[in-house]
Amino acid sequence: MVSDRAIGIHDLSFATTEFVLPHTALADHNGTEIGKYHVGIGQQSMSVPAADEDIVTMGAAAAAPIIARHGTDRIRTVVFATESSIDQAKSAGVYVHSLLGLPSATRVVELKQACYGATAALQFAIGLVLRDPVQRILVIASDISKYDLDSPGEPTQGAAAVAMLVGSDPSLVRIEEPSGLFTADVMDFWRPNYRDAALVDGQESITAYLHAVESTWKDYTEQGGRSLDEFTAFCYHQPFTKMAYKAHRHLLNTCGYDTDEAWLERAIGRTTAYNRVIGNSYTASAYLGLAALLDQADDLAGRPIGFLSYGSGSVAEFFAGTTVPGYREHLRTAAHQEAIDRRRPLDHTAYRELHGRSFPADGGDHPTPSQTTGHFRLAALRGHKRIYEKRWTH
Ligand code: COA
């Protein structure tokens, strides 16, 4: 079932961090056989934020090229999805709104449901465009995945932001109805307000994710969705890239198909290139999967893509999108590769030092070391207020 009016992703841009930690450095430190990281979980390296980077600086860096290309005229809503929130009250999107010079006649809000938040933002954006097709919505998904040092989750850290411009007659991907939905109250992953690293029951989270895959698919089918063999590729939430393969294998088996490894590779392989070197970017990760697919596949024009968004806790959604003819002219492949290549490698000691950083809660003036070479930086925490600045490099 395809919606009458074409609404979807008009532009997509991502940003990541100043630093990168290769998994070889982690393996050398903790004595892990590197095959566990490279093959077992499917990760090569992880993005690590500089002391003066956070979800706001990444979100602004992801969205700035979209504003540069399309202007601000039609954007009246910004939805910022994150689970690594920097404030319990103020939306991180308001800082981005200011850094990008968006008009004051804008509504800005933050959304949270673990790694599912960006999909809620996308669907809510589509609802707003349905009401007024002239408007465009800026959706920003920005997250820093952080687990305790020396915990099983540590090799599945990462950080990135994806910005998407949602509107009618999109240039990249038309999002279709229906969606398959699923919610279940499980404690597979959570982060109490007093912690900055998440708590996770790793094996439980994999089981809960797989259960959500079959449950969303069941609902998607009952709602009149496409059949499985119509899809060219599937963008799964990728806490680690191997998870996308596990999830798709499970979906194939649920639908009664044998797991053909070549078919699995065709459906999933092209969605993993960015996540494999960036690591888990929580709610941005499924859309980094989309970016990798669009940037690398030869020609997907008119082909249906499946999306499976899973957020621990848990909420999940399966939906379809169709690539728009001519989409390749609107891609940002070179800029995306540059965002990955420009990262500076960290040694293990420097990584641990950054991991352990936190601001004192005394309300004093705490400037951050100048580390990022990106366009935006978190300059200080002063009187409990985060101070951001632009750092134009040219
Ligand atoms: N060469 C190749 N593969 C190897 C290996 C080696 N030397 N050593 C281990 N492996 C494989 C294991 O067989 C396993 O593969 P499988 O799952 O296909 O069986 C994989 O590497 C991971 O090993 P495992 O022992 O399960 O790792 P772990 O106990 O350290 O935990 C996670 C892995 C993902 C559970 C853990 O990193 C975690 O908790 N991450 C955060 C939560 C998360 O990402 N959840 C996902 C759903 S949201």
mmCIF file of N, CA and C in Angstrom, residues 21-130:
data_model
loop_
_atom_site.group_PDB
_atom_site.id
_atom_site.type_symbol
_atom_site.label_atom_id
_atom_site.label_comp_id
_atom_site.label_asym_id
_atom_site.label_seq_id
_atom_site.Cartn_x
_atom_site.Cartn_y
_atom_site.Cartn_z
ATOM 1 N N LEU A 21 38.927 5.176 17.440
ATOM 2 C CA LEU A 21 39.728 4.137 18.102
ATOM 3 C C LEU A 21 39.587 2.852 17.292
ATOM 4 N N PRO A 22 40.704 2.365 16.713
ATOM 5 C CA PRO A 22 40.614 1.084 16.001
ATOM 6 C C PRO A 22 40.396 -0.051 17.000
ATOM 7 N N HIS A 23 39.620 -1.043 16.612
ATOM 8 C CA HIS A 23 39.382 -2.171 17.521
ATOM 9 C C HIS A 23 40.660 -2.941 17.831
ATOM 10 N N THR A 24 41.668 -2.821 16.941
ATOM 11 C CA THR A 24 42.943 -3.483 17.234
ATOM 12 C C THR A 24 43.542 -2.941 18.535
ATOM 13 N N ALA A 25 43.362 -1.625 18.786
ATOM 14 C CA ALA A 25 43.920 -1.024 20.014
ATOM 15 C C ALA A 25 43.213 -1.582 21.246
ATOM 16 N N LEU A 26 41.890 -1.774 21.127
ATOM 17 C CA LEU A 26 41.121 -2.327 22.245
ATOM 18 C C LEU A 26 41.515 -3.792 22.481
ATOM 19 N N ALA A 27 41.653 -4.516 21.376
ATOM 20 C CA ALA A 27 42.008 -5.943 21.476
ATOM 21 C C ALA A 27 43.398 -6.110 22.098
ATOM 22 N N ASP A 28 44.352 -5.244 21.694
ATOM 23 C CA ASP A 28 45.700 -5.312 22.273
ATOM 24 C C ASP A 28 45.643 -5.081 23.774
ATOM 25 N N HIS A 29 44.797 -4.143 24.179
ATOM 26 C CA HIS A 29 44.708 -3.804 25.606
ATOM 27 C C HIS A 29 44.101 -4.938 26.424
ATOM 28 N N ASN A 30 42.993 -5.521 25.923
ATOM 29 C CA ASN A 30 42.291 -6.487 26.782
ATOM 30 C C ASN A 30 42.532 -7.950 26.404
ATOM 31 N N GLY A 31 43.447 -8.162 25.439
ATOM 32 C CA GLY A 31 43.824 -9.541 25.110
ATOM 33 C C GLY A 31 42.770 -10.309 24.331
ATOM 34 N N THR A 32 41.834 -9.600 23.722
ATOM 35 C CA THR A 32 40.796 -10.274 22.928
ATOM 36 C C THR A 32 41.350 -10.632 21.562
ATOM 37 N N GLU A 33 41.008 -11.825 21.086
ATOM 38 C CA GLU A 33 41.362 -12.238 19.720
ATOM 39 C C GLU A 33 40.598 -11.295 18.776
ATOM 40 N N ILE A 34 41.336 -10.623 17.849
ATOM 41 C CA ILE A 34 40.735 -9.565 17.030
ATOM 42 C C ILE A 34 39.570 -10.072 16.166
ATOM 43 N N GLY A 35 39.587 -11.380 15.861
ATOM 44 C CA GLY A 35 38.491 -11.960 15.087
ATOM 45 C C GLY A 35 37.132 -11.764 15.756
ATOM 46 N N LYS A 36 37.122 -11.707 17.076
ATOM 47 C CA LYS A 36 35.849 -11.504 17.777
ATOM 48 C C LYS A 36 35.246 -10.150 17.394
ATOM 49 N N TYR A 37 36.115 -9.145 17.258
ATOM 50 C CA TYR A 37 35.610 -7.816 16.896
ATOM 51 C C TYR A 37 35.352 -7.702 15.393
ATOM 52 N N HIS A 38 36.361 -8.093 14.590
ATOM 53 C CA HIS A 38 36.242 -7.892 13.138
ATOM 54 C C HIS A 38 35.178 -8.797 12.521
ATOM 55 N N VAL A 39 35.089 -10.039 13.005
ATOM 56 C CA VAL A 39 34.145 -10.998 12.421
ATOM 57 C C VAL A 39 32.953 -11.231 13.359
ATOM 58 N N GLY A 40 33.245 -11.515 14.634
ATOM 59 C CA GLY A 40 32.188 -11.905 15.585
ATOM 60 C C GLY A 40 31.117 -10.845 15.760
ATOM 61 N N ILE A 41 31.517 -9.565 15.925
ATOM 62 C CA ILE A 41 30.510 -8.502 16.015
ATOM 63 C C ILE A 41 30.508 -7.615 14.760
ATOM 64 N N GLY A 42 31.529 -7.781 13.907
ATOM 65 C CA GLY A 42 31.543 -7.039 12.632
ATOM 66 C C GLY A 42 31.906 -5.577 12.782
ATOM 67 N N GLN A 43 32.874 -5.274 13.671
ATOM 68 C CA GLN A 43 33.281 -3.870 13.874
ATOM 69 C C GLN A 43 34.791 -3.710 13.681
ATOM 70 N N GLN A 44 35.186 -2.637 12.984
ATOM 71 C CA GLN A 44 36.594 -2.323 12.731
ATOM 72 C C GLN A 44 37.117 -1.243 13.660
ATOM 73 N N SER A 45 36.275 -0.228 13.912
ATOM 74 C CA SER A 45 36.717 0.930 14.692
ATOM 75 C C SER A 45 35.495 1.647 15.243
ATOM 76 N N MET A 46 35.738 2.540 16.184
ATOM 77 C CA MET A 46 34.618 3.305 16.762
ATOM 78 C C MET A 46 34.960 4.791 16.824
ATOM 79 N N SER A 47 33.990 5.627 16.493
ATOM 80 C CA SER A 47 34.153 7.075 16.619
ATOM 81 C C SER A 47 34.141 7.460 18.086
ATOM 82 N N VAL A 48 35.056 8.356 18.458
ATOM 83 C CA VAL A 48 35.146 8.821 19.847
ATOM 84 C C VAL A 48 35.073 10.346 19.847
ATOM 85 N N PRO A 49 34.128 10.930 20.591
ATOM 86 C CA PRO A 49 34.017 12.395 20.600
ATOM 87 C C PRO A 49 35.202 13.049 21.313
ATOM 88 N N ALA A 50 35.638 14.187 20.795
ATOM 89 C CA ALA A 50 36.622 15.011 21.483
ATOM 90 C C ALA A 50 35.990 15.591 22.740
ATOM 91 N N ALA A 51 36.826 16.164 23.615
ATOM 92 C CA ALA A 51 36.306 16.749 24.858
ATOM 93 C C ALA A 51 35.327 17.882 24.572
ATOM 94 N N ASP A 52 35.479 18.530 23.394
ATOM 95 C CA ASP A 52 34.600 19.657 23.059
ATOM 96 C C ASP A 52 33.588 19.283 21.970
ATOM 97 N N GLU A 53 33.216 18.011 21.910
ATOM 98 C CA GLU A 53 32.138 17.566 21.011
ATOM 99 C C GLU A 53 31.058 16.863 21.825
ATOM 100 N N ASP A 54 29.831 16.969 21.348
ATOM 101 C CA ASP A 54 28.719 16.248 21.984
ATOM 102 C C ASP A 54 27.604 16.078 20.951
ATOM 103 N N ILE A 55 26.416 15.686 21.413
ATOM 104 C CA ILE A 55 25.314 15.445 20.459
ATOM 105 C C ILE A 55 24.903 16.720 19.739
ATOM 106 N N VAL A 56 25.121 17.879 20.366
ATOM 107 C CA VAL A 56 24.750 19.149 19.727
ATOM 108 C C VAL A 56 25.729 19.482 18.601
ATOM 109 N N THR A 57 27.029 19.391 18.881
ATOM 110 C CA THR A 57 28.006 19.747 17.839
ATOM 111 C C THR A 57 27.896 18.783 16.658
ATOM 112 N N MET A 58 27.665 17.497 16.945
ATOM 113 C CA MET A 58 27.508 16.530 15.846
ATOM 114 C C MET A 58 26.214 16.809 15.072
ATOM 115 N N GLY A 59 25.142 17.099 15.804
ATOM 116 C CA GLY A 59 23.846 17.355 15.160
ATOM 117 C C GLY A 59 23.912 18.587 14.265
ATOM 118 N N ALA A 60 24.577 19.641 14.766
ATOM 119 C CA ALA A 60 24.710 20.868 13.964
ATOM 120 C C ALA A 60 25.570 20.599 12.733
ATOM 121 N N ALA A 61 26.651 19.828 12.917
ATOM 122 C CA ALA A 61 27.542 19.532 11.780
ATOM 123 C C ALA A 61 26.818 18.694 10.726
ATOM 124 N N ALA A 62 25.935 17.785 11.165
ATOM 125 C CA ALA A 62 25.185 16.966 10.202
ATOM 126 C C ALA A 62 24.170 17.806 9.438
ATOM 127 N N ALA A 63 23.523 18.750 10.146
ATOM 128 C CA ALA A 63 22.426 19.514 9.526
ATOM 129 C C ALA A 63 22.917 20.707 8.700
ATOM 130 N N ALA A 64 24.098 21.248 9.010
ATOM 131 C CA ALA A 64 24.559 22.473 8.328
ATOM 132 C C ALA A 64 24.580 22.333 6.797
ATOM 133 N N PRO A 65 25.083 21.223 6.243
ATOM 134 C CA PRO A 65 25.078 21.118 4.767
ATOM 135 C C PRO A 65 23.659 21.094 4.175
ATOM 136 N N ILE A 66 22.694 20.593 4.944
ATOM 137 C CA ILE A 66 21.307 20.562 4.462
ATOM 138 C C ILE A 66 20.758 21.986 4.384
ATOM 139 N N ILE A 67 21.064 22.770 5.417
ATOM 140 C CA ILE A 67 20.622 24.172 5.423
ATOM 141 C C ILE A 67 21.324 24.937 4.297
ATOM 142 N N ALA A 68 22.615 24.646 4.099
ATOM 143 C CA ALA A 68 23.367 25.336 3.037
ATOM 144 C C ALA A 68 22.754 25.048 1.662
ATOM 145 N N ARG A 69 22.248 23.840 1.472
ATOM 146 C CA ARG A 69 21.711 23.470 0.154
ATOM 147 C C ARG A 69 20.268 23.940 -0.033
ATOM 148 N N HIS A 70 19.461 23.874 1.022
ATOM 149 C CA HIS A 70 18.022 24.100 0.854
ATOM 150 C C HIS A 70 17.508 25.376 1.511
ATOM 151 N N GLY A 71 18.346 26.043 2.318
ATOM 152 C CA GLY A 71 17.869 27.229 3.019
ATOM 153 C C GLY A 71 16.956 26.852 4.178
ATOM 154 N N THR A 72 16.392 27.853 4.831
ATOM 155 C CA THR A 72 15.591 27.599 6.034
ATOM 156 C C THR A 72 14.106 27.906 5.817
ATOM 157 N N ASP A 73 13.752 28.469 4.657
ATOM 158 C CA ASP A 73 12.412 29.037 4.459
ATOM 159 C C ASP A 73 11.255 28.109 4.814
ATOM 160 N N ARG A 74 11.378 26.858 4.413
ATOM 161 C CA ARG A 74 10.213 25.966 4.572
ATOM 162 C C ARG A 74 10.283 25.133 5.848
ATOM 163 N N ILE A 75 11.373 25.316 6.625
ATOM 164 C CA ILE A 75 11.516 24.510 7.846
ATOM 165 C C ILE A 75 10.840 25.216 9.012
ATOM 166 N N ARG A 76 9.758 24.638 9.517
ATOM 167 C CA ARG A 76 9.068 25.224 10.668
ATOM 168 C C ARG A 76 9.113 24.311 11.890
ATOM 169 N N THR A 77 9.728 23.132 11.708
ATOM 170 C CA THR A 77 9.839 22.195 12.838
ATOM 171 C C THR A 77 11.197 21.502 12.800
ATOM 172 N N VAL A 78 11.824 21.404 13.966
ATOM 173 C CA VAL A 78 13.055 20.618 14.123
ATOM 174 C C VAL A 78 12.771 19.565 15.193
ATOM 175 N N VAL A 79 12.974 18.303 14.853
ATOM 176 C CA VAL A 79 12.808 17.231 15.837
ATOM 177 C C VAL A 79 14.175 16.597 16.070
ATOM 178 N N PHE A 80 14.627 16.643 17.309
ATOM 179 C CA PHE A 80 15.957 16.141 17.664
ATOM 180 C C PHE A 80 15.770 14.848 18.441
ATOM 181 N N ALA A 81 16.198 13.745 17.862
ATOM 182 C CA ALA A 81 16.040 12.441 18.521
ATOM 183 C C ALA A 81 17.374 12.023 19.128
ATOM 184 N N THR A 82 17.345 11.644 20.392
ATOM 185 C CA THR A 82 18.572 11.212 21.064
ATOM 186 C C THR A 82 18.234 10.400 22.297
ATOM 187 N N GLU A 83 19.180 9.545 22.702
ATOM 188 C CA GLU A 83 19.081 8.902 24.004
ATOM 189 C C GLU A 83 20.323 9.229 24.820
ATOM 190 N N SER A 84 21.178 10.127 24.295
ATOM 191 C CA SER A 84 22.304 10.597 25.098
ATOM 192 C C SER A 84 22.121 12.083 25.379
ATOM 193 N N SER A 85 20.972 12.365 25.952
ATOM 194 C CA SER A 85 20.530 13.725 26.211
ATOM 195 C C SER A 85 21.499 14.473 27.132
ATOM 196 N N ILE A 86 21.635 15.781 26.913
ATOM 197 C CA ILE A 86 22.552 16.592 27.725
ATOM 198 C C ILE A 86 21.818 17.409 28.776
ATOM 199 N N ASP A 87 20.483 17.384 28.733
ATOM 200 C CA ASP A 87 19.703 18.196 29.667
ATOM 201 C C ASP A 87 18.340 17.528 29.852
ATOM 202 N N GLN A 88 17.846 17.539 31.069
ATOM 203 C CA GLN A 88 16.555 16.880 31.337
ATOM 204 C C GLN A 88 15.371 17.724 30.886
ATOM 205 N N ALA A 89 15.611 19.013 30.603
ATOM 206 C CA ALA A 89 14.490 19.893 30.272
ATOM 207 C C ALA A 89 14.626 20.487 28.870
ATOM 208 N N LYS A 90 15.757 21.099 28.598
ATOM 209 C CA LYS A 90 15.918 21.826 27.342
ATOM 210 C C LYS A 90 16.294 20.885 26.205
ATOM 211 N N SER A 91 15.628 21.042 25.062
ATOM 212 C CA SER A 91 15.937 20.212 23.909
ATOM 213 C C SER A 91 17.302 20.576 23.334
ATOM 214 N N ALA A 92 18.098 19.543 23.034
ATOM 215 C CA ALA A 92 19.384 19.776 22.363
ATOM 216 C C ALA A 92 19.163 20.490 21.032
ATOM 217 N N GLY A 93 17.980 20.286 20.462
ATOM 218 C CA GLY A 93 17.667 20.911 19.176
ATOM 219 C C GLY A 93 17.641 22.430 19.244
ATOM 220 N N VAL A 94 17.364 22.986 20.420
ATOM 221 C CA VAL A 94 17.334 24.459 20.536
ATOM 222 C C VAL A 94 18.739 25.034 20.350
ATOM 223 N N TYR A 95 19.751 24.332 20.878
ATOM 224 C CA TYR A 95 21.133 24.785 20.655
ATOM 225 C C TYR A 95 21.478 24.698 19.160
ATOM 226 N N VAL A 96 21.042 23.615 18.515
ATOM 227 C CA VAL A 96 21.330 23.454 17.078
ATOM 228 C C VAL A 96 20.614 24.554 16.287
ATOM 229 N N HIS A 97 19.373 24.829 16.658
ATOM 230 C CA HIS A 97 18.594 25.898 16.027
ATOM 231 C C HIS A 97 19.371 27.205 16.067
ATOM 232 N N SER A 98 19.986 27.488 17.211
ATOM 233 C CA SER A 98 20.757 28.719 17.379
ATOM 234 C C SER A 98 22.051 28.667 16.550
ATOM 235 N N LEU A 99 22.781 27.565 16.625
ATOM 236 C CA LEU A 99 24.053 27.461 15.898
ATOM 237 C C LEU A 99 23.853 27.582 14.388
ATOM 238 N N LEU A 100 22.701 27.101 13.895
ATOM 239 C CA LEU A 100 22.455 27.129 12.449
ATOM 240 C C LEU A 100 21.713 28.382 12.008
ATOM 241 N N GLY A 101 21.325 29.237 12.954
ATOM 242 C CA GLY A 101 20.623 30.472 12.598
ATOM 243 C C GLY A 101 19.259 30.230 11.987
ATOM 244 N N LEU A 102 18.526 29.261 12.519
ATOM 245 C CA LEU A 102 17.183 28.985 11.990
ATOM 246 C C LEU A 102 16.214 30.078 12.449
ATOM 247 N N PRO A 103 15.132 30.309 11.708
ATOM 248 C CA PRO A 103 14.194 31.385 12.061
ATOM 249 C C PRO A 103 13.546 31.147 13.428
ATOM 250 N N SER A 104 13.187 32.237 14.103
ATOM 251 C CA SER A 104 12.545 32.072 15.416
ATOM 252 C C SER A 104 11.165 31.431 15.279
ATOM 253 N N ALA A 105 10.521 31.596 14.108
ATOM 254 C CA ALA A 105 9.200 30.972 13.906
ATOM 255 C C ALA A 105 9.380 29.486 13.584
ATOM 256 N N THR A 106 9.906 28.766 14.563
ATOM 257 C CA THR A 106 10.160 27.325 14.414
ATOM 258 C C THR A 106 9.762 26.637 15.710
ATOM 259 N N ARG A 107 9.197 25.417 15.609
ATOM 260 C CA ARG A 107 9.021 24.611 16.824
ATOM 261 C C ARG A 107 10.172 23.604 16.874
ATOM 262 N N VAL A 108 10.702 23.426 18.101
ATOM 263 C CA VAL A 108 11.840 22.523 18.283
ATOM 264 C C VAL A 108 11.545 21.619 19.473
ATOM 265 N N VAL A 109 11.798 20.337 19.303
ATOM 266 C CA VAL A 109 11.496 19.404 20.396
ATOM 267 C C VAL A 109 12.478 18.238 20.355
ATOM 268 N N GLU A 110 12.678 17.606 21.524
ATOM 269 C CA GLU A 110 13.554 16.425 21.607
ATOM 270 C C GLU A 110 12.701 15.183 21.843
ATOM 271 N N LEU A 111 13.070 14.094 21.201
ATOM 272 C CA LEU A 111 12.335 12.824 21.339
ATOM 273 C C LEU A 111 13.263 11.739 21.851
ATOM 274 N N LYS A 112 12.726 10.849 22.669
ATOM 275 C CA LYS A 112 13.550 9.749 23.196
ATOM 276 C C LYS A 112 12.787 8.436 23.241
ATOM 277 N N GLN A 113 13.325 7.394 22.707
ATOM 278 C CA GLN A 113 12.980 6.013 23.022
ATOM 279 C C GLN A 113 14.139 5.156 22.521
ATOM 280 N N ALA A 114 15.221 5.202 23.282
ATOM 281 C CA ALA A 114 16.453 4.467 22.928
ATOM 282 C C ALA A 114 16.755 4.643 21.434
ATOM 283 N N CYS A 115 17.141 3.560 20.780
ATOM 284 C CA CYS A 115 17.601 3.693 19.390
ATOM 285 C C CYS A 115 16.455 3.831 18.393
ATOM 286 N N TYR A 116 15.217 3.854 18.885
ATOM 287 C CA TYR A 116 14.055 3.982 18.009
ATOM 288 C C TYR A 116 13.672 5.445 17.744
ATOM 289 N N GLY A 117 14.171 6.387 18.538
ATOM 290 C CA GLY A 117 13.678 7.771 18.524
ATOM 291 C C GLY A 117 13.640 8.428 17.150
ATOM 292 N N ALA A 118 14.656 8.196 16.318
ATOM 293 C CA ALA A 118 14.704 8.870 15.012
ATOM 294 C C ALA A 118 13.561 8.413 14.113
ATOM 295 N N THR A 119 13.143 7.166 14.291
ATOM 296 C CA THR A 119 12.043 6.675 13.459
ATOM 297 C C THR A 119 10.726 7.312 13.888
ATOM 298 N N ALA A 120 10.548 7.483 15.189
ATOM 299 C CA ALA A 120 9.370 8.231 15.663
ATOM 300 C C ALA A 120 9.410 9.644 15.081
ATOM 301 N N ALA A 121 10.595 10.265 15.102
ATOM 302 C CA ALA A 121 10.736 11.630 14.572
ATOM 303 C C ALA A 121 10.373 11.671 13.090
ATOM 304 N N LEU A 122 10.847 10.682 12.357
ATOM 305 C CA LEU A 122 10.557 10.624 10.915
ATOM 306 C C LEU A 122 9.050 10.482 10.674
ATOM 307 N N GLN A 123 8.415 9.597 11.424
ATOM 308 C CA GLN A 123 6.975 9.386 11.226
ATOM 309 C C GLN A 123 6.162 10.616 11.644
ATOM 310 N N PHE A 124 6.572 11.259 12.732
ATOM 311 C CA PHE A 124 5.853 12.462 13.166
ATOM 312 C C PHE A 124 6.042 13.569 12.130
ATOM 313 N N ALA A 125 7.234 13.631 11.544
ATOM 314 C CA ALA A 125 7.517 14.634 10.510
ATOM 315 C C ALA A 125 6.600 14.413 9.305
ATOM 316 N N ILE A 126 6.438 13.143 8.934
ATOM 317 C CA ILE A 126 5.569 12.827 7.793
ATOM 318 C C ILE A 126 4.141 13.289 8.085
ATOM 319 N N GLY A 127 3.695 13.096 9.328
ATOM 320 C CA GLY A 127 2.357 13.557 9.710
ATOM 321 C C GLY A 127 2.205 15.068 9.543
ATOM 322 N N LEU A 128 3.238 15.818 9.921
ATOM 323 C CA LEU A 128 3.187 17.279 9.786
ATOM 324 C C LEU A 128 3.160 17.687 8.312
ATOM 325 N N VAL A 129 3.914 16.970 7.481
ATOM 326 C CA VAL A 129 3.942 17.310 6.045
ATOM 327 C C VAL A 129 2.604 16.944 5.393
ATOM 328 N N LEU A 130 1.983 15.881 5.870
ATOM 329 C CA LEU A 130 0.656 15.520 5.345
ATOM 330 C C LEU A 130 -0.335 16.654 5.590
#
